[in-house]
Amino acid sequence: MSFMKSRFLLVVLFGFCGSFLLAQSEDTVSTINPRLWTKVTYRFKPAKKLNIDVSALYRDEGGDEGKNSLISEIQFNLEQSKTLTIATEFRHYSIFVVDGLDQRWRARVSATKSFDIGKDDFSIRLGAQHREIISGGGSARADARFRGSYTKSIKNWKWDPTIYSEYIGSFYSEKPDKQSSRLRLGIETDNKVIGGKLSVGYFYQHDFRESAAHYNTLSIGYRF
């Protein structure tokens, strides 16, 4: 089992690093902007298999767009079994633009399946989301999301790292030029701190649309 786990981890790491380097090399002529995403969450547990997360998010968007946003979110997580979780999420966006405030809402549903590989964990998440414009610019859009992640358990270390890749692509857009096609490659970790859970992460986002900007994103979150 140890040999199989080590080989699997090497394949994942080489695949992740290879994809990251390839994406970076393709973007040498494109704009790569920095972003900072922050999130504070309070979790309710009204039933044994149900978690309700209420969150506030602030996102600092770098680059020429400079569209910082404040997001309110509620998410329902239902554990169907030890390895399958269904989630439903609702968001309201307030986006600060030069000439005022844009608003939109988004709904998302997803299913996450976990696979036990010894002390480590591999999971796949499939999801679909739809957003509508309340005011300001933008376009109504529906996206499909696919994410694969691998968490490595490290002995005597509480910050177990998770590496992941996620593709987000539109299957409907009110305006064809606003369709999404993005790939995210990242690493994240979390641990209990001062009675809650602190999470930190980084991901690189490659946008497959011509002339679109790409992003290096640092994320920080705390859940009570």
PDB file of C-alpha atoms in Angstrom:
ATOM      1  CA  MET A   1       0.000   0.000   0.000  1.00  0.00           C
ATOM      2  CA  SER A   2       2.821   2.389   0.827  1.00  0.00           C
ATOM      3  CA  PHE A   3       4.406   1.892  -2.599  1.00  0.00           C
ATOM      4  CA  MET A   4       1.079   2.405  -4.384  1.00  0.00           C
ATOM      5  CA  LYS A   5       0.360   5.573  -2.391  1.00  0.00           C
ATOM      6  CA  SER A   6       3.807   6.984  -3.120  1.00  0.00           C
ATOM      7  CA  ARG A   7       3.475   6.264  -6.818  1.00  0.00           C
ATOM      8  CA  PHE A   8       0.022   7.821  -6.927  1.00  0.00           C
ATOM      9  CA  LEU A   9       1.265  10.943  -5.147  1.00  0.00           C
ATOM     10  CA  LEU A  10       4.166  11.292  -7.587  1.00  0.00           C
ATOM     11  CA  VAL A  11       1.797  11.047 -10.554  1.00  0.00           C
ATOM     12  CA  VAL A  12      -0.470  13.716  -9.043  1.00  0.00           C
ATOM     13  CA  LEU A  13       2.435  16.022  -8.217  1.00  0.00           C
ATOM     14  CA  PHE A  14       4.062  15.695 -11.647  1.00  0.00           C
ATOM     15  CA  GLY A  15       0.728  16.225 -13.378  1.00  0.00           C
ATOM     16  CA  PHE A  16      -0.045  19.284 -11.266  1.00  0.00           C
ATOM     17  CA  CYS A  17       3.410  20.839 -11.692  1.00  0.00           C
ATOM     18  CA  GLY A  18       3.445  20.078 -15.407  1.00  0.00           C
ATOM     19  CA  SER A  19       0.057  21.692 -15.970  1.00  0.00           C
ATOM     20  CA  PHE A  20       1.057  24.718 -13.882  1.00  0.00           C
ATOM     21  CA  LEU A  21       4.331  25.273 -15.757  1.00  0.00           C
ATOM     22  CA  LEU A  22       2.648  24.791 -19.132  1.00  0.00           C
ATOM     23  CA  ALA A  23      -0.077  27.286 -18.292  1.00  0.00           C
ATOM     24  CA  GLN A  24       2.460  29.804 -16.987  1.00  0.00           C
ATOM     25  CA  SER A  25       4.622  29.444 -20.098  1.00  0.00           C
ATOM     26  CA  GLU A  26       1.600  30.050 -22.349  1.00  0.00           C
ATOM     27  CA  ASP A  27       0.785  33.228 -20.419  1.00  0.00           C
ATOM     28  CA  THR A  28       4.146  34.952 -20.806  1.00  0.00           C
ATOM     29  CA  VAL A  29       2.580  37.340 -23.328  1.00  0.00           C
ATOM     30  CA  SER A  30      -0.626  37.808 -21.310  1.00  0.00           C
ATOM     31  CA  THR A  31      -1.428  39.790 -18.191  1.00  0.00           C
ATOM     32  CA  ILE A  32      -1.152  37.955 -14.846  1.00  0.00           C
ATOM     33  CA  ASN A  33      -2.704  39.904 -11.976  1.00  0.00           C
ATOM     34  CA  PRO A  34      -2.609  39.352  -8.191  1.00  0.00           C
ATOM     35  CA  ARG A  35      -5.761  38.880  -6.104  1.00  0.00           C
ATOM     36  CA  LEU A  36      -6.530  38.542  -2.399  1.00  0.00           C
ATOM     37  CA  TRP A  37      -9.661  36.696  -1.280  1.00  0.00           C
ATOM     38  CA  THR A  38     -10.776  36.705   2.367  1.00  0.00           C
ATOM     39  CA  LYS A  39     -13.655  34.856   4.016  1.00  0.00           C
ATOM     40  CA  VAL A  40     -15.197  34.656   7.502  1.00  0.00           C
ATOM     41  CA  THR A  41     -17.694  31.872   8.225  1.00  0.00           C
ATOM     42  CA  TYR A  42     -19.974  30.876  11.078  1.00  0.00           C
ATOM     43  CA  ARG A  43     -21.160  27.260  11.019  1.00  0.00           C
ATOM     44  CA  PHE A  44     -24.477  25.991  12.402  1.00  0.00           C
ATOM     45  CA  LYS A  45     -25.168  22.294  12.841  1.00  0.00           C
ATOM     46  CA  PRO A  46     -28.951  21.873  13.262  1.00  0.00           C
ATOM     47  CA  ALA A  47     -28.776  18.130  12.535  1.00  0.00           C
ATOM     48  CA  LYS A  48     -26.139  15.420  12.693  1.00  0.00           C
ATOM     49  CA  LYS A  49     -25.580  15.301   8.930  1.00  0.00           C
ATOM     50  CA  LEU A  50     -26.411  18.923   8.084  1.00  0.00           C
ATOM     51  CA  ASN A  51     -24.074  21.921   8.265  1.00  0.00           C
ATOM     52  CA  ILE A  52     -25.179  25.473   7.478  1.00  0.00           C
ATOM     53  CA  ASP A  53     -22.404  27.990   6.775  1.00  0.00           C
ATOM     54  CA  VAL A  54     -23.091  31.735   6.787  1.00  0.00           C
ATOM     55  CA  SER A  55     -20.180  33.713   5.327  1.00  0.00           C
ATOM     56  CA  ALA A  56     -18.962  37.194   4.454  1.00  0.00           C
ATOM     57  CA  LEU A  57     -16.305  37.477   1.743  1.00  0.00           C
ATOM     58  CA  TYR A  58     -14.187  40.388   0.573  1.00  0.00           C
ATOM     59  CA  ARG A  59     -12.240  40.082  -2.663  1.00  0.00           C
ATOM     60  CA  ASP A  60      -9.517  42.484  -3.722  1.00  0.00           C
ATOM     61  CA  GLU A  61      -9.205  42.178  -7.497  1.00  0.00           C
ATOM     62  CA  GLY A  62      -5.875  43.320  -8.907  1.00  0.00           C
ATOM     63  CA  GLY A  63      -5.085  44.520 -12.394  1.00  0.00           C
ATOM     64  CA  ASP A  64      -6.783  47.052 -14.627  1.00  0.00           C
ATOM     65  CA  GLU A  65     -10.332  45.991 -13.720  1.00  0.00           C
ATOM     66  CA  GLY A  66      -9.963  46.772 -10.022  1.00  0.00           C
ATOM     67  CA  LYS A  67     -13.423  45.406  -9.256  1.00  0.00           C
ATOM     68  CA  ASN A  68     -13.313  44.740  -5.535  1.00  0.00           C
ATOM     69  CA  SER A  69     -16.358  42.926  -4.213  1.00  0.00           C
ATOM     70  CA  LEU A  70     -18.228  42.187  -1.004  1.00  0.00           C
ATOM     71  CA  ILE A  71     -20.137  38.894  -0.971  1.00  0.00           C
ATOM     72  CA  SER A  72     -22.708  37.464   1.426  1.00  0.00           C
ATOM     73  CA  GLU A  73     -23.154  33.695   1.274  1.00  0.00           C
ATOM     74  CA  ILE A  74     -25.158  30.868   2.818  1.00  0.00           C
ATOM     75  CA  GLN A  75     -24.348  27.227   2.116  1.00  0.00           C
ATOM     76  CA  PHE A  76     -26.127  24.016   3.113  1.00  0.00           C
ATOM     77  CA  ASN A  77     -23.993  20.853   3.308  1.00  0.00           C
ATOM     78  CA  LEU A  78     -25.802  17.528   3.633  1.00  0.00           C
ATOM     79  CA  GLU A  79     -23.761  14.383   4.286  1.00  0.00           C
ATOM     80  CA  GLN A  80     -25.411  11.585   2.342  1.00  0.00           C
ATOM     81  CA  SER A  81     -22.771   9.144   3.596  1.00  0.00           C
ATOM     82  CA  LYS A  82     -19.211   9.187   4.912  1.00  0.00           C
ATOM     83  CA  THR A  83     -17.938   9.663   1.357  1.00  0.00           C
ATOM     84  CA  LEU A  84     -20.682  11.707  -0.357  1.00  0.00           C
ATOM     85  CA  THR A  85     -21.773  15.285   0.399  1.00  0.00           C
ATOM     86  CA  ILE A  86     -24.387  17.393  -1.399  1.00  0.00           C
ATOM     87  CA  ALA A  87     -24.107  21.186  -1.124  1.00  0.00           C
ATOM     88  CA  THR A  88     -26.356  24.092  -2.104  1.00  0.00           C
ATOM     89  CA  GLU A  89     -25.018  27.653  -2.045  1.00  0.00           C
ATOM     90  CA  PHE A  90     -26.579  31.098  -2.506  1.00  0.00           C
ATOM     91  CA  ARG A  91     -24.604  34.342  -2.927  1.00  0.00           C
ATOM     92  CA  HIS A  92     -25.225  38.057  -3.281  1.00  0.00           C
ATOM     93  CA  TYR A  93     -22.441  40.142  -4.859  1.00  0.00           C
ATOM     94  CA  SER A  94     -21.806  43.859  -4.374  1.00  0.00           C
ATOM     95  CA  ILE A  95     -19.119  44.836  -6.889  1.00  0.00           C
ATOM     96  CA  PHE A  96     -17.452  48.227  -6.562  1.00  0.00           C
ATOM     97  CA  VAL A  97     -16.850  49.815  -9.969  1.00  0.00           C
ATOM     98  CA  VAL A  98     -15.674  53.281 -10.986  1.00  0.00           C
ATOM     99  CA  ASP A  99     -19.157  54.615 -11.718  1.00  0.00           C
ATOM    100  CA  GLY A 100     -21.071  52.969  -8.891  1.00  0.00           C
ATOM    101  CA  LEU A 101     -22.121  49.558  -7.603  1.00  0.00           C
ATOM    102  CA  ASP A 102     -22.961  46.429  -9.584  1.00  0.00           C
ATOM    103  CA  GLN A 103     -25.075  43.739  -7.948  1.00  0.00           C
ATOM    104  CA  ARG A 104     -25.726  40.119  -8.862  1.00  0.00           C
ATOM    105  CA  TRP A 105     -26.802  36.847  -7.265  1.00  0.00           C
ATOM    106  CA  ARG A 106     -25.614  33.302  -7.813  1.00  0.00           C
ATOM    107  CA  ALA A 107     -26.921  29.838  -6.917  1.00  0.00           C
ATOM    108  CA  ARG A 108     -24.816  26.684  -7.008  1.00  0.00           C
ATOM    109  CA  VAL A 109     -25.373  22.986  -6.357  1.00  0.00           C
ATOM    110  CA  SER A 110     -22.560  20.442  -6.088  1.00  0.00           C
ATOM    111  CA  ALA A 111     -21.780  16.868  -5.093  1.00  0.00           C
ATOM    112  CA  THR A 112     -18.446  15.782  -3.594  1.00  0.00           C
ATOM    113  CA  LYS A 113     -17.300  12.166  -3.577  1.00  0.00           C
ATOM    114  CA  SER A 114     -14.321  11.162  -1.416  1.00  0.00           C
ATOM    115  CA  PHE A 115     -12.104   8.124  -1.879  1.00  0.00           C
ATOM    116  CA  ASP A 116     -10.085   6.739   1.014  1.00  0.00           C
ATOM    117  CA  ILE A 117      -6.531   5.824  -0.035  1.00  0.00           C
ATOM    118  CA  GLY A 118      -4.977   4.880   3.255  1.00  0.00           C
ATOM    119  CA  LYS A 119      -4.289   7.922   5.421  1.00  0.00           C
ATOM    120  CA  ASP A 120      -4.628  10.236   2.438  1.00  0.00           C
ATOM    121  CA  ASP A 121      -7.749  11.388   0.630  1.00  0.00           C
ATOM    122  CA  PHE A 122      -8.767  11.923  -2.980  1.00  0.00           C
ATOM    123  CA  SER A 123     -12.029  13.646  -3.879  1.00  0.00           C
ATOM    124  CA  ILE A 124     -13.996  14.703  -6.938  1.00  0.00           C
ATOM    125  CA  ARG A 125     -16.539  17.524  -6.946  1.00  0.00           C
ATOM    126  CA  LEU A 126     -19.091  18.141  -9.698  1.00  0.00           C
ATOM    127  CA  GLY A 127     -21.202  21.271  -9.695  1.00  0.00           C
ATOM    128  CA  ALA A 128     -23.386  23.667 -11.664  1.00  0.00           C
ATOM    129  CA  GLN A 129     -24.072  27.334 -10.972  1.00  0.00           C
ATOM    130  CA  HIS A 130     -26.257  30.104 -12.352  1.00  0.00           C
ATOM    131  CA  ARG A 131     -25.887  33.847 -11.889  1.00  0.00           C
ATOM    132  CA  GLU A 132     -28.217  36.735 -12.665  1.00  0.00           C
ATOM    133  CA  ILE A 133     -27.539  40.459 -12.874  1.00  0.00           C
ATOM    134  CA  ILE A 134     -29.492  42.630 -10.431  1.00  0.00           C
ATOM    135  CA  SER A 135     -27.985  45.965 -11.482  1.00  0.00           C
ATOM    136  CA  GLY A 136     -25.004  47.219 -13.455  1.00  0.00           C
ATOM    137  CA  GLY A 137     -22.993  45.464 -16.133  1.00  0.00           C
ATOM    138  CA  GLY A 138     -22.328  41.811 -16.795  1.00  0.00           C
ATOM    139  CA  SER A 139     -24.291  38.896 -18.189  1.00  0.00           C
ATOM    140  CA  ALA A 140     -26.567  36.146 -16.898  1.00  0.00           C
ATOM    141  CA  ARG A 141     -24.584  32.920 -17.132  1.00  0.00           C
ATOM    142  CA  ALA A 142     -24.618  29.238 -16.189  1.00  0.00           C
ATOM    143  CA  ASP A 143     -21.391  27.301 -15.594  1.00  0.00           C
ATOM    144  CA  ALA A 144     -20.375  23.713 -14.972  1.00  0.00           C
ATOM    145  CA  ARG A 145     -17.534  23.016 -12.528  1.00  0.00           C
ATOM    146  CA  PHE A 146     -15.298  19.991 -12.114  1.00  0.00           C
ATOM    147  CA  ARG A 147     -12.685  19.737  -9.355  1.00  0.00           C
ATOM    148  CA  GLY A 148     -10.275  16.995  -8.371  1.00  0.00           C
ATOM    149  CA  SER A 149      -8.210  17.229  -5.174  1.00  0.00           C
ATOM    150  CA  TYR A 150      -5.656  15.174  -3.273  1.00  0.00           C
ATOM    151  CA  THR A 151      -4.927  15.639   0.444  1.00  0.00           C
ATOM    152  CA  LYS A 152      -1.651  14.301   1.812  1.00  0.00           C
ATOM    153  CA  SER A 153      -1.543  13.259   5.467  1.00  0.00           C
ATOM    154  CA  ILE A 154       1.831  14.184   6.998  1.00  0.00           C
ATOM    155  CA  LYS A 155       2.906  12.567  10.252  1.00  0.00           C
ATOM    156  CA  ASN A 156       3.296  14.984  13.190  1.00  0.00           C
ATOM    157  CA  TRP A 157       2.051  17.871  11.050  1.00  0.00           C
ATOM    158  CA  LYS A 158      -1.422  19.393  11.456  1.00  0.00           C
ATOM    159  CA  TRP A 159      -1.431  21.471   8.263  1.00  0.00           C
ATOM    160  CA  ASP A 160      -2.071  18.661   5.778  1.00  0.00           C
ATOM    161  CA  PRO A 161      -1.779  20.107   2.232  1.00  0.00           C
ATOM    162  CA  THR A 162      -4.407  19.678  -0.467  1.00  0.00           C
ATOM    163  CA  ILE A 163      -3.483  20.131  -4.111  1.00  0.00           C
ATOM    164  CA  TYR A 164      -6.264  20.545  -6.632  1.00  0.00           C
ATOM    165  CA  SER A 165      -7.297  21.491 -10.123  1.00  0.00           C
ATOM    166  CA  GLU A 166     -10.682  22.850 -11.158  1.00  0.00           C
ATOM    167  CA  TYR A 167     -12.221  23.647 -14.532  1.00  0.00           C
ATOM    168  CA  ILE A 168     -15.083  26.159 -14.834  1.00  0.00           C
ATOM    169  CA  GLY A 169     -16.863  26.420 -18.177  1.00  0.00           C
ATOM    170  CA  SER A 170     -20.095  28.049 -19.365  1.00  0.00           C
ATOM    171  CA  PHE A 171     -22.921  26.088 -20.973  1.00  0.00           C
ATOM    172  CA  TYR A 172     -25.162  29.167 -21.209  1.00  0.00           C
ATOM    173  CA  SER A 173     -24.496  32.896 -21.429  1.00  0.00           C
ATOM    174  CA  GLU A 174     -26.845  35.760 -22.209  1.00  0.00           C
ATOM    175  CA  LYS A 175     -23.932  37.413 -24.007  1.00  0.00           C
ATOM    176  CA  PRO A 176     -21.696  34.963 -25.950  1.00  0.00           C
ATOM    177  CA  ASP A 177     -18.575  37.062 -25.350  1.00  0.00           C
ATOM    178  CA  LYS A 178     -19.085  36.682 -21.567  1.00  0.00           C
ATOM    179  CA  GLN A 179     -18.814  32.893 -21.554  1.00  0.00           C
ATOM    180  CA  SER A 180     -16.362  31.455 -19.038  1.00  0.00           C
ATOM    181  CA  SER A 181     -13.572  28.935 -19.644  1.00  0.00           C
ATOM    182  CA  ARG A 182     -11.081  28.836 -16.774  1.00  0.00           C
ATOM    183  CA  LEU A 183      -8.653  26.399 -15.196  1.00  0.00           C
ATOM    184  CA  ARG A 184      -7.493  26.732 -11.589  1.00  0.00           C
ATOM    185  CA  LEU A 185      -4.454  24.966 -10.135  1.00  0.00           C
ATOM    186  CA  GLY A 186      -3.887  25.412  -6.428  1.00  0.00           C
ATOM    187  CA  ILE A 187      -2.791  24.286  -3.011  1.00  0.00           C
ATOM    188  CA  GLU A 188      -4.538  24.867   0.328  1.00  0.00           C
ATOM    189  CA  THR A 189      -4.438  23.806   3.959  1.00  0.00           C
ATOM    190  CA  ASP A 190      -6.309  24.418   7.217  1.00  0.00           C
ATOM    191  CA  ASN A 191      -5.979  23.802  10.944  1.00  0.00           C
ATOM    192  CA  LYS A 192      -7.762  24.566  14.220  1.00  0.00           C
ATOM    193  CA  VAL A 193      -6.675  27.946  15.630  1.00  0.00           C
ATOM    194  CA  ILE A 194      -8.150  29.774  18.661  1.00  0.00           C
ATOM    195  CA  GLY A 195     -11.305  27.705  18.772  1.00  0.00           C
ATOM    196  CA  GLY A 196     -12.005  27.924  15.039  1.00  0.00           C
ATOM    197  CA  LYS A 197     -10.462  26.784  11.779  1.00  0.00           C
ATOM    198  CA  LEU A 198      -7.948  28.886   9.823  1.00  0.00           C
ATOM    199  CA  SER A 199      -7.466  28.169   6.126  1.00  0.00           C
ATOM    200  CA  VAL A 200      -4.877  29.529   3.704  1.00  0.00           C
ATOM    201  CA  GLY A 201      -4.374  28.782   0.047  1.00  0.00           C
ATOM    202  CA  TYR A 202      -3.076  29.839  -3.332  1.00  0.00           C
ATOM    203  CA  PHE A 203      -4.277  29.133  -6.848  1.00  0.00           C
ATOM    204  CA  TYR A 204      -3.309  30.164 -10.339  1.00  0.00           C
ATOM    205  CA  GLN A 205      -6.171  30.806 -12.750  1.00  0.00           C
ATOM    206  CA  HIS A 206      -5.720  30.466 -16.495  1.00  0.00           C
ATOM    207  CA  ASP A 207      -8.434  31.999 -18.674  1.00  0.00           C
ATOM    208  CA  PHE A 208      -8.733  30.350 -22.093  1.00  0.00           C
ATOM    209  CA  ARG A 209     -10.467  33.323 -23.694  1.00  0.00           C
ATOM    210  CA  GLU A 210      -8.338  35.469 -25.969  1.00  0.00           C
ATOM    211  CA  SER A 211      -7.022  38.719 -24.429  1.00  0.00           C
ATOM    212  CA  ALA A 212      -8.372  37.726 -20.983  1.00  0.00           C
ATOM    213  CA  ALA A 213      -6.276  38.292 -17.866  1.00  0.00           C
ATOM    214  CA  HIS A 214      -4.941  35.470 -15.700  1.00  0.00           C
ATOM    215  CA  TYR A 215      -4.603  35.528 -11.913  1.00  0.00           C
ATOM    216  CA  ASN A 216      -2.438  34.544  -8.969  1.00  0.00           C
ATOM    217  CA  THR A 217      -4.817  34.373  -5.996  1.00  0.00           C
ATOM    218  CA  LEU A 218      -4.030  34.203  -2.280  1.00  0.00           C
ATOM    219  CA  SER A 219      -6.959  33.129  -0.087  1.00  0.00           C
ATOM    220  CA  ILE A 220      -7.364  33.420   3.689  1.00  0.00           C
ATOM    221  CA  GLY A 221     -10.381  32.235   5.667  1.00  0.00           C
ATOM    222  CA  TYR A 222     -11.551  31.649   9.220  1.00  0.00           C
ATOM    223  CA  ARG A 223     -14.510  29.555  10.332  1.00  0.00           C
ATOM    224  CA  PHE A 224     -16.097  29.798  13.781  1.00  0.00           C
TER     225      PHE A 224
END
